[in-house]
PDB file of C-alpha atoms and ligand atoms in Angstrom:
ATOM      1  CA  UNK A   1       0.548  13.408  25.024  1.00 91.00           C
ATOM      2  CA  UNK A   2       1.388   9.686  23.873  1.00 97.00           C
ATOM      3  CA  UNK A   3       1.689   9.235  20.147  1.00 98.00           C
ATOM      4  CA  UNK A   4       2.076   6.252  17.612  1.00 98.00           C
ATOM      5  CA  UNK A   5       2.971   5.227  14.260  1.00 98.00           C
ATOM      6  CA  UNK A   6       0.607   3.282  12.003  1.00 98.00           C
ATOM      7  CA  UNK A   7       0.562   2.326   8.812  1.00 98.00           C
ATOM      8  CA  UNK A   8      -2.139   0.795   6.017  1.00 98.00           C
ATOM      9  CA  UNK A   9       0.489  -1.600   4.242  1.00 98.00           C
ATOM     10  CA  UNK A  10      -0.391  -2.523   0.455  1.00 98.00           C
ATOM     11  CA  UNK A  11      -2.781  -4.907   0.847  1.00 98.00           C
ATOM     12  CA  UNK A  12      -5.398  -2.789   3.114  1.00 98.00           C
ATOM     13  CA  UNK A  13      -5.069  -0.176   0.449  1.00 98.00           C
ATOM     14  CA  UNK A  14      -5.309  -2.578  -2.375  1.00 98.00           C
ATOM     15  CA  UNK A  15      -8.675  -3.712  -0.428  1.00 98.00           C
ATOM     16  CA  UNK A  16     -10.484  -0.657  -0.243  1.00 98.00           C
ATOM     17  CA  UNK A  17      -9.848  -0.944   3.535  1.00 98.00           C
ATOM     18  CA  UNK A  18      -8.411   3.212   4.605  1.00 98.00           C
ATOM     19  CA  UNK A  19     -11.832   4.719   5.799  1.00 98.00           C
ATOM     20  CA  UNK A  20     -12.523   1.509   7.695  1.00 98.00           C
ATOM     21  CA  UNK A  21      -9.526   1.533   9.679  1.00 98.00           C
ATOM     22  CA  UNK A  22      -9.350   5.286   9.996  1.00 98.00           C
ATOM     23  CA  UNK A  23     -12.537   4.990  11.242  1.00 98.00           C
ATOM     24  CA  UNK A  24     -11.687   2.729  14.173  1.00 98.00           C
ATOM     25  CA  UNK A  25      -9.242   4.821  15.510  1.00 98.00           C
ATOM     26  CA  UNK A  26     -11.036   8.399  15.152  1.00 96.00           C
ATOM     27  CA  UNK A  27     -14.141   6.679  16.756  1.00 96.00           C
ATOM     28  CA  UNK A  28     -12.501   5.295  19.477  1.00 96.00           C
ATOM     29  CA  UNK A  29     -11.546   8.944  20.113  1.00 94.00           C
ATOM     30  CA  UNK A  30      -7.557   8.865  19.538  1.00 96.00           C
ATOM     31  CA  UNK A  31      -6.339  12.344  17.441  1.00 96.00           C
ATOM     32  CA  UNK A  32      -4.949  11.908  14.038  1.00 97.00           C
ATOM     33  CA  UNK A  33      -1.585  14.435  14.013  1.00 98.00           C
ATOM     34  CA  UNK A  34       0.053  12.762  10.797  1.00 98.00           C
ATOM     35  CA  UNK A  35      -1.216  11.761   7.682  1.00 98.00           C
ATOM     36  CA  UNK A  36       0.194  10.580   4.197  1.00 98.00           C
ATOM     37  CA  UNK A  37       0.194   8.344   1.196  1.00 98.00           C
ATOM     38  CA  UNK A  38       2.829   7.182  -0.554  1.00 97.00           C
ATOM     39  CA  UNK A  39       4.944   4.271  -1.974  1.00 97.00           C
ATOM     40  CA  UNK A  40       7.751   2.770   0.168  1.00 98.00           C
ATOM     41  CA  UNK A  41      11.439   2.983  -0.740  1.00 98.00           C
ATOM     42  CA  UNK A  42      13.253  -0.357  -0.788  1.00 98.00           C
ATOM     43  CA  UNK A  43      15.357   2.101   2.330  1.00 98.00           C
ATOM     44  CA  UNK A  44      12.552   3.246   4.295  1.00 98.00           C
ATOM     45  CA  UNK A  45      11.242   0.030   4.262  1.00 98.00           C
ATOM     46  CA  UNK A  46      14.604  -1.689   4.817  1.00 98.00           C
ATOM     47  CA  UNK A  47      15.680   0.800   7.841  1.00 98.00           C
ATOM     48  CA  UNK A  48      11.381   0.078   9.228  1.00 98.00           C
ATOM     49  CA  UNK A  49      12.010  -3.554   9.570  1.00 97.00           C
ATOM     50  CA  UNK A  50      15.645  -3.048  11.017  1.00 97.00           C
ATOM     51  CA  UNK A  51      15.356  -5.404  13.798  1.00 96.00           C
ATOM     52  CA  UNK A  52      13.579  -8.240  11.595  1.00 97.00           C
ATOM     53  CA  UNK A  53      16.640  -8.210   9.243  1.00 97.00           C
ATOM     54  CA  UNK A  54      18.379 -11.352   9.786  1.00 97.00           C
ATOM     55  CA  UNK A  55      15.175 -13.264   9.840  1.00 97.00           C
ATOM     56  CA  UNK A  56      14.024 -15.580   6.911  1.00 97.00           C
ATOM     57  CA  UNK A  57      11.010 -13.488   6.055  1.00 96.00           C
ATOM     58  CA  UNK A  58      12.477 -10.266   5.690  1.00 97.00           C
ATOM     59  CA  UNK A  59      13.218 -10.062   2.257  1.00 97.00           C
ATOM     60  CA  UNK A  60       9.761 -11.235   1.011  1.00 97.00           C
ATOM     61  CA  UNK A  61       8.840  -8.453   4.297  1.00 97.00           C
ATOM     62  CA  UNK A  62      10.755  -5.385   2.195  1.00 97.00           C
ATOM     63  CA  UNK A  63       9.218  -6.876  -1.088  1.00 97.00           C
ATOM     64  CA  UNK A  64       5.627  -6.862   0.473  1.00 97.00           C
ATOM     65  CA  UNK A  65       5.627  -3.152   1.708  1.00 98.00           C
ATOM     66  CA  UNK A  66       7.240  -1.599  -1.223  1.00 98.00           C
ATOM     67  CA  UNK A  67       4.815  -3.135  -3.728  1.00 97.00           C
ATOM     68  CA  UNK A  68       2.113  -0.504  -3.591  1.00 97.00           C
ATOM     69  CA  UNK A  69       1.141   2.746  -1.960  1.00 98.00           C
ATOM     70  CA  UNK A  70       0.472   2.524   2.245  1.00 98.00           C
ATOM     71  CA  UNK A  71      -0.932   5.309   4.463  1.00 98.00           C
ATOM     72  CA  UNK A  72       1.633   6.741   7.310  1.00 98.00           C
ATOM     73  CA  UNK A  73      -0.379   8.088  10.246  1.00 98.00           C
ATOM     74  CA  UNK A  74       0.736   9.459  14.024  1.00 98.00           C
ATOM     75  CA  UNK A  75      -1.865   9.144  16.412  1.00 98.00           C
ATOM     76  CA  UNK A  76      -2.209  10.759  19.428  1.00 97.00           C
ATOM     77  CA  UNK A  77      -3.863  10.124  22.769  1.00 95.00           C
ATOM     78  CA  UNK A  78      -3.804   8.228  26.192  1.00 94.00           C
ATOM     79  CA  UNK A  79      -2.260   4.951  25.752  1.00 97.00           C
ATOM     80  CA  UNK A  80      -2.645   5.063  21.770  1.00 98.00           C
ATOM     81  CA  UNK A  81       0.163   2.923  21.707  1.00 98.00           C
ATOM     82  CA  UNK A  82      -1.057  -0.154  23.528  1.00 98.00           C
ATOM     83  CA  UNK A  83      -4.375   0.249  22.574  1.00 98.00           C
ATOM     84  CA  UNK A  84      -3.674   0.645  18.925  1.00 98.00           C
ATOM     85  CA  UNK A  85      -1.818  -2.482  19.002  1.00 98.00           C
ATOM     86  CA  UNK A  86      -5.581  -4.080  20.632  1.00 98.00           C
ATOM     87  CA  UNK A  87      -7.782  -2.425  18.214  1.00 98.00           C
ATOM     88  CA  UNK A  88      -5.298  -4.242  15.437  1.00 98.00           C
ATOM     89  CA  UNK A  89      -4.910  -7.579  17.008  1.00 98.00           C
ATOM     90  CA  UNK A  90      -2.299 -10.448  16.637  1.00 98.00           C
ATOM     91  CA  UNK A  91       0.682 -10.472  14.523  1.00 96.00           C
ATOM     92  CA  UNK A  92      -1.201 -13.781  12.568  1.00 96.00           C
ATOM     93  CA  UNK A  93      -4.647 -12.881  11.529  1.00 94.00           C
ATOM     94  CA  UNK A  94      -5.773 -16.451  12.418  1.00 94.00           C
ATOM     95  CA  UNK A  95      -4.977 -15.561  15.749  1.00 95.00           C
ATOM     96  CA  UNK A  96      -6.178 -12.269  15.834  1.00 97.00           C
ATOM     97  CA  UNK A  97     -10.160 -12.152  17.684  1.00 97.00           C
ATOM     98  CA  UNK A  98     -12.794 -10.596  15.774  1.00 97.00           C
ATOM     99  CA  UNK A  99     -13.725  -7.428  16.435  1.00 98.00           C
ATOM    100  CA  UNK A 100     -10.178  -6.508  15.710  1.00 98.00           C
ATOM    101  CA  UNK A 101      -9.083  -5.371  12.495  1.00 98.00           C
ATOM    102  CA  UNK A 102      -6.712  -8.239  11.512  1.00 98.00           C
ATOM    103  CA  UNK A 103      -9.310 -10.688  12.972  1.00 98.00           C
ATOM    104  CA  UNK A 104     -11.973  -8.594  10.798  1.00 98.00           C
ATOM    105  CA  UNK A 105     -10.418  -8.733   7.608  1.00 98.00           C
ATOM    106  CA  UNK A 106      -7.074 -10.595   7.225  1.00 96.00           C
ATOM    107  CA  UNK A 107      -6.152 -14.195   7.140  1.00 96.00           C
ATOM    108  CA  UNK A 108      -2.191 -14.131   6.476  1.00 95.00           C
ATOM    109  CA  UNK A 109       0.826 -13.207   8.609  1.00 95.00           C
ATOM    110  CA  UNK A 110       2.487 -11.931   5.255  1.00 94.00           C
ATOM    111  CA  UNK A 111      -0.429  -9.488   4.527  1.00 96.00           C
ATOM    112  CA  UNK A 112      -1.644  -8.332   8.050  1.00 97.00           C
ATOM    113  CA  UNK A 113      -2.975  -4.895   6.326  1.00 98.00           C
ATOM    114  CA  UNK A 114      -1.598  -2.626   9.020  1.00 98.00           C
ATOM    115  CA  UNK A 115       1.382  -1.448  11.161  1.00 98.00           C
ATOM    116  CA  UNK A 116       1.497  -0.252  14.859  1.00 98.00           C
ATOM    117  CA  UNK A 117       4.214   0.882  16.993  1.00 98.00           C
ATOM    118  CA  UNK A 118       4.825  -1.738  19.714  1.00 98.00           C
ATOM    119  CA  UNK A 119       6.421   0.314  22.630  1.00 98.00           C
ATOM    120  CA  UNK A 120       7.184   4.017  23.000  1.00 98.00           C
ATOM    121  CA  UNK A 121      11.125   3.740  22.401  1.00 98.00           C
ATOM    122  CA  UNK A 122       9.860   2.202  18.753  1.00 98.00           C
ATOM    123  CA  UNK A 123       6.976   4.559  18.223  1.00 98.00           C
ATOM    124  CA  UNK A 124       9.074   7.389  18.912  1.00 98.00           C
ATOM    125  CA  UNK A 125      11.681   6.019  16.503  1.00 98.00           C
ATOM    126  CA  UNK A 126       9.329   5.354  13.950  1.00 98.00           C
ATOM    127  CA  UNK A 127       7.876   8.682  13.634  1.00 98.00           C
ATOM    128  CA  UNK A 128      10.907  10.265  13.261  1.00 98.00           C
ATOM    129  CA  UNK A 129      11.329   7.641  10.282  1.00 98.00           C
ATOM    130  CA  UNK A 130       8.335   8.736   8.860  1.00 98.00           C
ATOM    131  CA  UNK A 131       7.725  12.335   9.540  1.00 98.00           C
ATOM    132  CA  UNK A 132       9.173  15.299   9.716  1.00 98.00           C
ATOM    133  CA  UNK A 133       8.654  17.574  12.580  1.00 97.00           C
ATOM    134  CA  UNK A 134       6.498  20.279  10.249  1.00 98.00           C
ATOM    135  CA  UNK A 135       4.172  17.236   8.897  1.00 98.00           C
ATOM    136  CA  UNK A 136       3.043  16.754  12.278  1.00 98.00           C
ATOM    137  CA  UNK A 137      -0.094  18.816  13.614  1.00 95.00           C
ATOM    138  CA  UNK A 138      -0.811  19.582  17.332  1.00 91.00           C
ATOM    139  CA  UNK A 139      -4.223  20.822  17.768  1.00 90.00           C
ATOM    140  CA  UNK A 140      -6.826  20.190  20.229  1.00 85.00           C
ATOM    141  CA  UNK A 141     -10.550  18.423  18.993  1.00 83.00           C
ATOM    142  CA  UNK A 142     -13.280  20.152  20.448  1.00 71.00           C
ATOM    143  CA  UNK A 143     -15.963  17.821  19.165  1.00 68.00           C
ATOM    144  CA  UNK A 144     -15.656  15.710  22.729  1.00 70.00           C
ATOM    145  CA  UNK A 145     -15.488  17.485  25.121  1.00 73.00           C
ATOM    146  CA  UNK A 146     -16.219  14.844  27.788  1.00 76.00           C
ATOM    147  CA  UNK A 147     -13.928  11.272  26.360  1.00 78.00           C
ATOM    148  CA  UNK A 148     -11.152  12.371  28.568  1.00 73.00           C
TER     149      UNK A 148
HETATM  150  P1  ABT B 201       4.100  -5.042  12.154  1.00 71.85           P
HETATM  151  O1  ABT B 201       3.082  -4.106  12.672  1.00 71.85           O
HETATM  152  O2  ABT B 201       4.125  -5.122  10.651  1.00 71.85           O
HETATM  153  O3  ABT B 201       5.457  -4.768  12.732  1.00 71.85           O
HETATM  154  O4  ABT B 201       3.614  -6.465  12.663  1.00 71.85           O
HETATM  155  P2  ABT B 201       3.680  -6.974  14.162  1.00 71.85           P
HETATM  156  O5  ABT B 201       4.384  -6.001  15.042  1.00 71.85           O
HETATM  157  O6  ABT B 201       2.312  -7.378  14.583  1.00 71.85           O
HETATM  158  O7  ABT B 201       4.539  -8.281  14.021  1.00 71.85           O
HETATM  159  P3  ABT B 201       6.087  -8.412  13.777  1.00 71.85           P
HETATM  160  B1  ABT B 201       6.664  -9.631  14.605  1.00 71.85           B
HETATM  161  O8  ABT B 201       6.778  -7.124  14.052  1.00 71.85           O
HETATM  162  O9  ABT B 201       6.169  -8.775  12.262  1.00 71.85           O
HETATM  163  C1  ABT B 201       6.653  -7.873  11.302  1.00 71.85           C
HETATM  164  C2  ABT B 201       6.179  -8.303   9.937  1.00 71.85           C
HETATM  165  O10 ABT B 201       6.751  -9.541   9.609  1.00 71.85           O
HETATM  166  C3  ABT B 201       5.762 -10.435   9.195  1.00 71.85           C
HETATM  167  N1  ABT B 201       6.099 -11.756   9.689  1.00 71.85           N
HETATM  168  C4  ABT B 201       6.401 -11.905  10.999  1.00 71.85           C
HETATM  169  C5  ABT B 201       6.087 -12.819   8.817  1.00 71.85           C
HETATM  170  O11 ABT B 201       5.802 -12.655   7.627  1.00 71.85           O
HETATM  171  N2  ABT B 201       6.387 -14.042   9.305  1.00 71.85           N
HETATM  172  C6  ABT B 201       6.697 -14.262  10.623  1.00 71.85           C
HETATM  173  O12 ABT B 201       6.966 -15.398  11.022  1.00 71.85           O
HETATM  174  C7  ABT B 201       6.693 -13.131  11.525  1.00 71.85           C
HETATM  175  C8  ABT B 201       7.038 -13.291  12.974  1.00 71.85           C
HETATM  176  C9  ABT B 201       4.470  -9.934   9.738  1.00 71.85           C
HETATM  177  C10 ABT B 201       4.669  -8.473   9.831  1.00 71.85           C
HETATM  178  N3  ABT B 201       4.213  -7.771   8.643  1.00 71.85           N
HETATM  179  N4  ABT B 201       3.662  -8.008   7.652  1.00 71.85           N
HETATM  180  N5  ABT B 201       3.206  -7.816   6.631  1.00 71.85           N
HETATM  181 MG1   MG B 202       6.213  -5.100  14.659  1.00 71.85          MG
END
């Protein structure tokens, strides 16, 4: 089963914005397998943004997501990956349609309030990044027995 990585950066946790966007995913029917909160290390958050490190932004990018606590997640389900990236919208909120959460609630590229894996070979990597194998729960929901 197809999984991703997401996280609720600073400023979606600063906003009192986690059961919101939790909710949009577990409504939508996708599987939480991976949860946690914690504050970033300058190297996770370094080694997350890897391929963004030569660009102009980055260091205000590391500074950003190591500046308060953010909530890891894996989600699991068919084509969580692409459809994540829908139900969170454009990389600029201002861009981002409503109904999405960026378009919902954000209005700066710099503070975008969450991250999604944006193709398998990167979710994969990410989770690894993230988790450990044990953190990671495989069980089956029962609650729906007719979404898939
Ligand atoms: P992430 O989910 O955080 O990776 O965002 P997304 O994949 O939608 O967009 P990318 B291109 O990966 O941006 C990574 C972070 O860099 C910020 N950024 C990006 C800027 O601040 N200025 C820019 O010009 C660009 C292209 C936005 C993303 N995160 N934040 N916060
Ligand atoms: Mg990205």
């Amino acid at each position: 089963m197809e999984r991703t990585f997401l996280a609720i950066k600073p400023d979606g946790v600063q906003r009192g914005l986690v059961g919101e966007i939790i909710r949009r995913f577990e409504t939508k029917g996708f599987t939480l397998v991976g949860l946690k909160f914690q504050k970033v290390s300058r190297e996770l958050a370094e080694q997350h943004y890897d391929v963004h490190r030569e660009r102009p932004f980055f260091p205000g990018l590391v500074e950003f997501i190591t500046s308060g606590p953010v909530v890891a997640m894996v989600w699991e389900g068919d084509g969580v990956i692409a459809s994540a990236r829908k139900i969170i919208g454009a990389t600029n909120p201002l861009n981002s349609e409503p109904g999405t959460i960026r378009g919902d609630f954000g209005i700066n590229v710099g503070r975008n309030l969450i991250h999604g894996s944006d193709a398998p070979e990167t979710a994969q990597k990410e989770i690894a990044l993230w988790f450990k194998d044990e953190e990671l729960v495989t069980w089956q929901p029962h609650s729906t027995p007719w979404l898939h």
